[in-house]
PDB file of C-alpha atoms and ligand atoms in Angstrom:
ATOM      1  CA  MET A   4     -31.575  11.483 -12.333  1.00 97.00           C
ATOM      2  CA  LYS A   5     -31.766   7.794 -12.446  1.00 98.00           C
ATOM      3  CA  PHE A   6     -28.373   6.054 -12.301  1.00 98.00           C
ATOM      4  CA  PHE A   7     -28.167   3.344 -14.617  1.00 98.00           C
ATOM      5  CA  VAL A   8     -24.425   1.319 -14.223  1.00 98.00           C
ATOM      6  CA  ASP A   9     -23.077   0.946 -17.565  1.00 98.00           C
ATOM      7  CA  THR A  10     -21.540  -2.901 -17.037  1.00 98.00           C
ATOM      8  CA  ALA A  11     -22.580  -6.289 -16.656  1.00 98.00           C
ATOM      9  CA  ASP A  12     -19.985  -7.325 -14.439  1.00 98.00           C
ATOM     10  CA  VAL A  13     -22.177  -8.413 -11.065  1.00 98.00           C
ATOM     11  CA  GLN A  14     -19.751  -7.060  -8.204  1.00 98.00           C
ATOM     12  CA  ALA A  15     -19.777  -3.554  -9.293  1.00 98.00           C
ATOM     13  CA  ILE A  16     -23.000  -3.393  -9.776  1.00 98.00           C
ATOM     14  CA  ARG A  17     -23.791  -5.235  -6.126  1.00 98.00           C
ATOM     15  CA  GLU A  18     -21.480  -2.667  -5.041  1.00 97.00           C
ATOM     16  CA  LEU A  19     -22.978   0.800  -6.188  1.00 98.00           C
ATOM     17  CA  HIS A  20     -25.851  -1.363  -5.137  1.00 97.00           C
ATOM     18  CA  ASP A  21     -25.446  -1.860  -1.778  1.00 96.00           C
ATOM     19  CA  LEU A  22     -25.497   2.102  -1.256  1.00 96.00           C
ATOM     20  CA  GLY A  23     -28.752   2.776  -2.990  1.00 95.00           C
ATOM     21  CA  MET A  24     -27.095   3.980  -6.547  1.00 96.00           C
ATOM     22  CA  VAL A  25     -28.511   1.517  -8.842  1.00 98.00           C
ATOM     23  CA  ASP A  26     -31.798   2.731 -10.341  1.00 98.00           C
ATOM     24  CA  GLY A  27     -31.195   0.209 -13.881  1.00 98.00           C
ATOM     25  CA  VAL A  28     -28.240  -1.417 -15.650  1.00 98.00           C
ATOM     26  CA  THR A  29     -27.739  -0.814 -19.398  1.00 98.00           C
ATOM     27  CA  THR A  30     -25.297  -3.648 -20.928  1.00 98.00           C
ATOM     28  CA  ASN A  31     -24.302  -3.885 -24.426  1.00 98.00           C
ATOM     29  CA  PRO A  32     -22.604  -6.540 -26.525  1.00 98.00           C
ATOM     30  CA  SER A  33     -19.187  -5.141 -25.951  1.00 98.00           C
ATOM     31  CA  LEU A  34     -19.643  -5.337 -21.942  1.00 98.00           C
ATOM     32  CA  ILE A  35     -21.002  -8.920 -21.994  1.00 98.00           C
ATOM     33  CA  LEU A  36     -17.740  -9.577 -23.935  1.00 98.00           C
ATOM     34  CA  LYS A  37     -15.865  -8.046 -21.057  1.00 98.00           C
ATOM     35  CA  SER A  38     -17.603  -9.766 -18.182  1.00 98.00           C
ATOM     36  CA  GLY A  39     -16.915 -13.471 -20.128  1.00 98.00           C
ATOM     37  CA  ARG A  40     -20.113 -14.460 -18.811  1.00 98.00           C
ATOM     38  CA  ASP A  41     -23.672 -15.488 -20.996  1.00 98.00           C
ATOM     39  CA  ILE A  42     -25.369 -13.276 -21.785  1.00 98.00           C
ATOM     40  CA  ILE A  43     -28.496 -15.153 -20.582  1.00 98.00           C
ATOM     41  CA  GLU A  44     -26.953 -16.299 -16.975  1.00 98.00           C
ATOM     42  CA  VAL A  45     -25.365 -12.656 -15.832  1.00 98.00           C
ATOM     43  CA  THR A  46     -28.681 -10.697 -17.142  1.00 98.00           C
ATOM     44  CA  ARG A  47     -30.550 -13.229 -14.857  1.00 98.00           C
ATOM     45  CA  GLU A  48     -28.540 -12.935 -12.068  1.00 98.00           C
ATOM     46  CA  ILE A  49     -28.391  -8.835 -12.158  1.00 98.00           C
ATOM     47  CA  CYS A  50     -32.127  -9.318 -12.471  1.00 98.00           C
ATOM     48  CA  ALA A  51     -32.399 -11.151  -9.108  1.00 98.00           C
ATOM     49  CA  PHE A  52     -31.363  -8.127  -6.958  1.00 98.00           C
ATOM     50  CA  VAL A  53     -31.916  -4.783  -9.591  1.00 98.00           C
ATOM     51  CA  GLU A  54     -35.311  -3.519  -9.082  1.00 97.00           C
ATOM     52  CA  GLY A  55     -34.945  -1.743 -11.473  1.00 98.00           C
ATOM     53  CA  PRO A  56     -34.816  -1.686 -15.387  1.00 98.00           C
ATOM     54  CA  VAL A  57     -31.969  -3.924 -16.936  1.00 98.00           C
ATOM     55  CA  SER A  58     -30.892  -3.134 -20.809  1.00 98.00           C
ATOM     56  CA  ALA A  59     -30.031  -6.556 -22.882  1.00 98.00           C
ATOM     57  CA  GLU A  60     -29.379  -5.915 -26.168  1.00 98.00           C
ATOM     58  CA  VAL A  61     -30.148  -8.064 -29.079  1.00 98.00           C
ATOM     59  CA  VAL A  62     -27.251  -8.669 -31.917  1.00 98.00           C
ATOM     60  CA  ALA A  63     -29.635  -9.363 -35.081  1.00 98.00           C
ATOM     61  CA  LEU A  64     -30.113  -6.635 -37.791  1.00 98.00           C
ATOM     62  CA  LYS A  65     -33.041  -7.517 -39.318  1.00 98.00           C
ATOM     63  CA  ALA A  66     -36.238  -6.596 -37.567  1.00 98.00           C
ATOM     64  CA  GLU A  67     -37.896 -10.228 -38.078  1.00 98.00           C
ATOM     65  CA  ASP A  68     -34.822 -11.518 -35.779  1.00 98.00           C
ATOM     66  CA  MET A  69     -34.602  -8.907 -33.248  1.00 98.00           C
ATOM     67  CA  ILE A  70     -37.960  -9.200 -32.299  1.00 98.00           C
ATOM     68  CA  ALA A  71     -37.452 -12.613 -31.403  1.00 98.00           C
ATOM     69  CA  GLU A  72     -34.182 -12.006 -29.419  1.00 98.00           C
ATOM     70  CA  GLY A  73     -35.901  -9.300 -28.133  1.00 98.00           C
ATOM     71  CA  ARG A  74     -38.820 -11.815 -26.884  1.00 98.00           C
ATOM     72  CA  LYS A  75     -36.177 -14.461 -25.731  1.00 98.00           C
ATOM     73  CA  LEU A  76     -34.655 -11.452 -23.419  1.00 98.00           C
ATOM     74  CA  ALA A  77     -37.623 -10.512 -22.460  1.00 98.00           C
ATOM     75  CA  GLU A  78     -38.418 -13.795 -20.773  1.00 98.00           C
ATOM     76  CA  ILE A  79     -35.501 -13.558 -18.420  1.00 98.00           C
ATOM     77  CA  ALA A  80     -37.346 -11.092 -15.972  1.00 98.00           C
ATOM     78  CA  PRO A  81     -40.332  -8.448 -15.938  1.00 98.00           C
ATOM     79  CA  ASN A  82     -37.791  -5.529 -15.962  1.00 98.00           C
ATOM     80  CA  ILE A  83     -35.797  -6.300 -18.885  1.00 98.00           C
ATOM     81  CA  ALA A  84     -35.345  -3.235 -21.227  1.00 98.00           C
ATOM     82  CA  VAL A  85     -34.881  -4.781 -24.642  1.00 98.00           C
ATOM     83  CA  LYS A  86     -31.970  -2.448 -26.344  1.00 98.00           C
ATOM     84  CA  VAL A  87     -32.005  -2.236 -30.180  1.00 98.00           C
ATOM     85  CA  PRO A  88     -30.136  -0.082 -32.118  1.00 98.00           C
ATOM     86  CA  LEU A  89     -31.192   2.870 -33.807  1.00 98.00           C
ATOM     87  CA  THR A  90     -31.706   1.362 -37.525  1.00 98.00           C
ATOM     88  CA  TRP A  91     -34.697   1.341 -39.471  1.00 98.00           C
ATOM     89  CA  ASP A  92     -35.122  -2.458 -38.747  1.00 98.00           C
ATOM     90  CA  GLY A  93     -34.683  -1.043 -34.734  1.00 98.00           C
ATOM     91  CA  LEU A  94     -37.284   1.262 -34.676  1.00 98.00           C
ATOM     92  CA  LYS A  95     -39.609  -1.607 -36.085  1.00 98.00           C
ATOM     93  CA  THR A  96     -38.616  -3.770 -33.187  1.00 98.00           C
ATOM     94  CA  CYS A  97     -39.516  -0.584 -31.067  1.00 98.00           C
ATOM     95  CA  LYS A  98     -42.999  -0.350 -32.274  1.00 98.00           C
ATOM     96  CA  VAL A  99     -43.792  -4.027 -31.845  1.00 98.00           C
ATOM     97  CA  LEU A 100     -42.539  -4.988 -28.482  1.00 98.00           C
ATOM     98  CA  SER A 101     -43.159  -1.511 -27.129  1.00 98.00           C
ATOM     99  CA  GLY A 102     -46.710  -2.200 -28.627  1.00 98.00           C
ATOM    100  CA  GLU A 103     -46.566  -5.645 -26.278  1.00 98.00           C
ATOM    101  CA  GLY A 104     -46.183  -3.888 -23.510  1.00 98.00           C
ATOM    102  CA  ARG A 105     -42.291  -4.199 -23.352  1.00 98.00           C
ATOM    103  CA  MET A 106     -39.643  -1.706 -22.379  1.00 98.00           C
ATOM    104  CA  VAL A 107     -37.272  -0.698 -25.363  1.00 98.00           C
ATOM    105  CA  ASN A 108     -34.444   1.565 -24.866  1.00 98.00           C
ATOM    106  CA  VAL A 109     -33.083   1.907 -28.577  1.00 98.00           C
ATOM    107  CA  THR A 110     -29.392   2.778 -28.603  1.00 98.00           C
ATOM    108  CA  LEU A 111     -26.709   3.972 -30.994  1.00 98.00           C
ATOM    109  CA  CYS A 112     -28.387   7.260 -30.947  1.00 98.00           C
ATOM    110  CA  PHE A 113     -26.084  10.210 -32.396  1.00 98.00           C
ATOM    111  CA  SER A 114     -28.570  13.031 -34.087  1.00 98.00           C
ATOM    112  CA  ALA A 115     -32.026  14.537 -32.766  1.00 98.00           C
ATOM    113  CA  ASN A 116     -33.901  13.392 -35.181  1.00 98.00           C
ATOM    114  CA  GLN A 117     -32.748  10.147 -35.040  1.00 98.00           C
ATOM    115  CA  ALA A 118     -33.909  10.560 -30.762  1.00 98.00           C
ATOM    116  CA  LEU A 119     -37.647  12.318 -32.783  1.00 98.00           C
ATOM    117  CA  LEU A 120     -37.976   8.782 -34.770  1.00 98.00           C
ATOM    118  CA  ALA A 121     -37.546   6.490 -31.587  1.00 98.00           C
ATOM    119  CA  ALA A 122     -39.810   8.522 -29.328  1.00 98.00           C
ATOM    120  CA  LYS A 123     -42.734   7.985 -32.628  1.00 98.00           C
ATOM    121  CA  ALA A 124     -42.055   4.345 -32.227  1.00 98.00           C
ATOM    122  CA  GLY A 125     -42.769   4.374 -28.649  1.00 98.00           C
ATOM    123  CA  ALA A 126     -39.069   3.987 -27.167  1.00 98.00           C
ATOM    124  CA  THR A 127     -39.242   3.791 -23.532  1.00 98.00           C
ATOM    125  CA  PHE A 128     -35.637   4.679 -23.141  1.00 99.00           C
ATOM    126  CA  ILE A 129     -33.335   6.400 -26.349  1.00 99.00           C
ATOM    127  CA  SER A 130     -29.617   6.476 -25.207  1.00 98.00           C
ATOM    128  CA  PRO A 131     -27.713   9.218 -26.876  1.00 98.00           C
ATOM    129  CA  PHE A 132     -23.393   8.728 -27.184  1.00 98.00           C
ATOM    130  CA  ILE A 133     -22.372  11.956 -25.046  1.00 98.00           C
ATOM    131  CA  GLY A 134     -18.297  10.284 -25.234  1.00 98.00           C
ATOM    132  CA  ARG A 135     -18.377   8.919 -28.704  1.00 98.00           C
ATOM    133  CA  LEU A 136     -19.467  12.283 -30.027  1.00 98.00           C
ATOM    134  CA  ASP A 137     -16.571  14.160 -28.342  1.00 97.00           C
ATOM    135  CA  ASP A 138     -14.639  12.022 -29.727  1.00 97.00           C
ATOM    136  CA  ILE A 139     -15.127  13.216 -33.758  1.00 98.00           C
ATOM    137  CA  ASN A 140     -14.883  16.540 -32.092  1.00 98.00           C
ATOM    138  CA  LEU A 141     -18.823  17.175 -32.076  1.00 98.00           C
ATOM    139  CA  ASP A 142     -20.466  17.866 -28.800  1.00 97.00           C
ATOM    140  CA  GLY A 143     -22.054  15.004 -27.612  1.00 98.00           C
ATOM    141  CA  LEU A 144     -24.145  17.380 -24.970  1.00 98.00           C
ATOM    142  CA  GLU A 145     -25.692  19.068 -27.209  1.00 98.00           C
ATOM    143  CA  LEU A 146     -27.371  16.508 -28.309  1.00 98.00           C
ATOM    144  CA  ILE A 147     -28.695  15.943 -24.791  1.00 98.00           C
ATOM    145  CA  GLN A 148     -30.016  19.531 -24.706  1.00 98.00           C
ATOM    146  CA  ASP A 149     -31.422  19.305 -28.274  1.00 98.00           C
ATOM    147  CA  ILE A 150     -33.288  15.604 -27.674  1.00 98.00           C
ATOM    148  CA  ARG A 151     -34.528  17.449 -24.094  1.00 98.00           C
ATOM    149  CA  THR A 152     -36.085  20.365 -26.106  1.00 98.00           C
ATOM    150  CA  ILE A 153     -37.473  18.068 -28.643  1.00 98.00           C
ATOM    151  CA  TYR A 154     -38.389  15.365 -26.099  1.00 98.00           C
ATOM    152  CA  ASP A 155     -40.105  18.197 -23.830  1.00 98.00           C
ATOM    153  CA  ASN A 156     -42.242  20.505 -27.044  1.00 98.00           C
ATOM    154  CA  TYR A 157     -44.307  17.712 -28.127  1.00 98.00           C
ATOM    155  CA  ASP A 158     -44.677  15.969 -24.461  1.00 98.00           C
ATOM    156  CA  PHE A 159     -42.992  12.509 -25.632  1.00 98.00           C
ATOM    157  CA  LYS A 160     -42.796  10.167 -22.544  1.00 98.00           C
ATOM    158  CA  THR A 161     -39.638   8.339 -24.289  1.00 98.00           C
ATOM    159  CA  GLN A 162     -37.017   9.098 -20.974  1.00 98.00           C
ATOM    160  CA  ILE A 163     -33.137  10.559 -22.373  1.00 98.00           C
ATOM    161  CA  LEU A 164     -31.003   7.659 -21.601  1.00 98.00           C
ATOM    162  CA  ALA A 165     -27.635   9.838 -21.300  1.00 98.00           C
ATOM    163  CA  ALA A 166     -24.754   6.912 -22.267  1.00 98.00           C
ATOM    164  CA  SER A 167     -20.891   7.136 -23.255  1.00 98.00           C
ATOM    165  CA  VAL A 168     -20.460   8.704 -20.356  1.00 98.00           C
ATOM    166  CA  ARG A 169     -17.179   9.097 -19.112  1.00 97.00           C
ATOM    167  CA  THR A 170     -16.352  11.682 -17.095  1.00 97.00           C
ATOM    168  CA  VAL A 171     -17.627  13.276 -14.084  1.00 97.00           C
ATOM    169  CA  ASN A 172     -18.482  16.602 -16.169  1.00 97.00           C
ATOM    170  CA  HIS A 173     -20.501  14.558 -18.250  1.00 97.00           C
ATOM    171  CA  ALA A 174     -22.327  13.583 -15.132  1.00 98.00           C
ATOM    172  CA  LYS A 175     -22.836  16.433 -13.733  1.00 98.00           C
ATOM    173  CA  ASP A 176     -24.037  18.257 -17.418  1.00 98.00           C
ATOM    174  CA  CYS A 177     -26.425  15.606 -17.774  1.00 98.00           C
ATOM    175  CA  ALA A 178     -27.941  16.279 -14.607  1.00 98.00           C
ATOM    176  CA  LEU A 179     -28.374  19.755 -15.663  1.00 98.00           C
ATOM    177  CA  LEU A 180     -29.465  19.729 -19.033  1.00 98.00           C
ATOM    178  CA  GLY A 181     -32.546  17.765 -17.671  1.00 98.00           C
ATOM    179  CA  ALA A 182     -31.287  14.224 -18.997  1.00 98.00           C
ATOM    180  CA  ASP A 183     -34.232  11.260 -17.083  1.00 98.00           C
ATOM    181  CA  VAL A 184     -31.467   9.171 -16.386  1.00 98.00           C
ATOM    182  CA  MET A 185     -27.713   8.949 -17.085  1.00 98.00           C
ATOM    183  CA  THR A 186     -25.994   5.557 -17.600  1.00 98.00           C
ATOM    184  CA  ALA A 187     -21.612   5.806 -16.431  1.00 98.00           C
ATOM    185  CA  PRO A 188     -19.438   2.719 -15.490  1.00 98.00           C
ATOM    186  CA  PRO A 189     -19.429   2.371 -11.735  1.00 98.00           C
ATOM    187  CA  ALA A 190     -15.980   4.191 -11.885  1.00 98.00           C
ATOM    188  CA  VAL A 191     -17.185   7.016 -13.180  1.00 98.00           C
ATOM    189  CA  ILE A 192     -20.099   7.534 -10.614  1.00 97.00           C
ATOM    190  CA  LYS A 193     -17.514   6.499  -7.913  1.00 97.00           C
ATOM    191  CA  SER A 194     -15.060   9.468  -8.976  1.00 97.00           C
ATOM    192  CA  MET A 195     -17.922  11.559  -8.783  1.00 97.00           C
ATOM    193  CA  ALA A 196     -17.254  11.099  -4.541  1.00 97.00           C
ATOM    194  CA  ASN A 197     -13.642  12.724  -5.395  1.00 97.00           C
ATOM    195  CA  HIS A 198     -12.645  16.195  -5.080  1.00 97.00           C
ATOM    196  CA  ILE A 199      -8.999  17.355  -4.388  1.00 98.00           C
ATOM    197  CA  LEU A 200     -10.319  20.016  -1.755  1.00 98.00           C
ATOM    198  CA  THR A 201     -13.042  17.565   0.114  1.00 98.00           C
ATOM    199  CA  ASP A 202      -8.881  15.387   0.781  1.00 98.00           C
ATOM    200  CA  LYS A 203      -7.049  18.365   1.281  1.00 98.00           C
ATOM    201  CA  GLY A 204      -9.302  19.640   4.310  1.00 98.00           C
ATOM    202  CA  LEU A 205      -9.497  15.907   5.253  1.00 98.00           C
ATOM    203  CA  GLU A 206      -5.350  15.585   5.353  1.00 98.00           C
ATOM    204  CA  GLN A 207      -5.774  18.977   7.531  1.00 98.00           C
ATOM    205  CA  PHE A 208      -8.178  17.709   9.713  1.00 98.00           C
ATOM    206  CA  MET A 209      -6.456  14.497  10.854  1.00 98.00           C
ATOM    207  CA  LYS A 210      -3.129  16.298  11.273  1.00 98.00           C
ATOM    208  CA  ASP A 211      -4.655  18.865  13.815  1.00 98.00           C
ATOM    209  CA  TRP A 212      -6.999  15.941  15.148  1.00 98.00           C
ATOM    210  CA  ALA A 213      -3.245  13.536  15.777  1.00 98.00           C
ATOM    211  CA  GLN A 214      -2.106  17.299  17.927  1.00 98.00           C
ATOM    212  CA  THR A 215      -5.408  16.973  20.217  1.00 98.00           C
ATOM    213  CA  GLY A 216      -4.158  13.226  21.086  1.00 98.00           C
ATOM    214  CA  GLN A 217      -7.772  12.920  21.847  1.00 98.00           C
ATOM    215  CA  LYS A 218      -9.962   9.517  20.643  1.00 97.00           C
ATOM    216  CA  ILE A 219     -14.132   9.166  20.132  1.00 98.00           C
ATOM    217  CA  LEU A 220     -13.645   5.585  20.249  1.00 97.00           C
TER     218      LEU A 220
HETATM  219  O1  G3P B  18     -23.811   3.345 -23.029  1.00 56.08           O
HETATM  220  C1  G3P B  18     -23.590   2.883 -24.076  1.00 56.08           C
HETATM  221  C2  G3P B  18     -21.552   3.121 -23.624  1.00 56.08           C
HETATM  222  O2  G3P B  18     -21.550   1.410 -23.058  1.00 56.08           O
HETATM  223  C3  G3P B  18     -20.779   3.025 -24.717  1.00 56.08           C
HETATM  224  O3  G3P B  18     -19.521   3.875 -24.235  1.00 56.08           O
HETATM  225  O4  G3P B  18     -17.641   4.489 -23.877  1.00 56.08           O
HETATM  226  O5  G3P B  18     -17.767   2.853 -24.980  1.00 56.08           O
HETATM  227  O6  G3P B  18     -18.373   4.915 -25.715  1.00 56.08           O
HETATM  228  P1  G3P B  18     -18.350   3.864 -24.770  1.00 56.08           P
END
């Protein structure tokens, strides 16, 4: 499973990138707001060191305007994936931009039928939002499973990019279900390294080591 980092915080992306954990980046208008940066500038800075796809989201609502915004965002770097919402206009935009050979990430997906339409419109990535479905007592992971089944049934090439990943269990379950990509905030990716038994075991090793009176260096 590929790891995308869901942030526009350049420092946080760099830290994970140095560890080889970054296969791509996803941003959205809320994350751009959080960064306090200009969308073009910050996206260019990210694309300068991240080799994989970097999603930059359009904000227009009509296809014609979305297409123009998408083309402008795609000029930032060759690894830009234009992110469009899963609306009818977003699907039209997806069809046009993917036909021009650009990567398109169709976002705000909350149903298998939406994912089916995105695949037919030529999406490179479909972004089902797990956490936001869980928030309203629906099953986000069941959606990942359904999309996996449908895409495999018909050999769609659109990659499932599990989004709104909030917990380490979401991350593990996405991997078990065969999501192609997961995008998660840096804190979630980092907390995948944590385990209470690792901490406990290390504490005991440190105590025992101190009693040996030895040094390695
Ligand atoms: O990738 C989409 C993501 O940014 C949404 O996450 O936690 O706001 O639902 P969240």
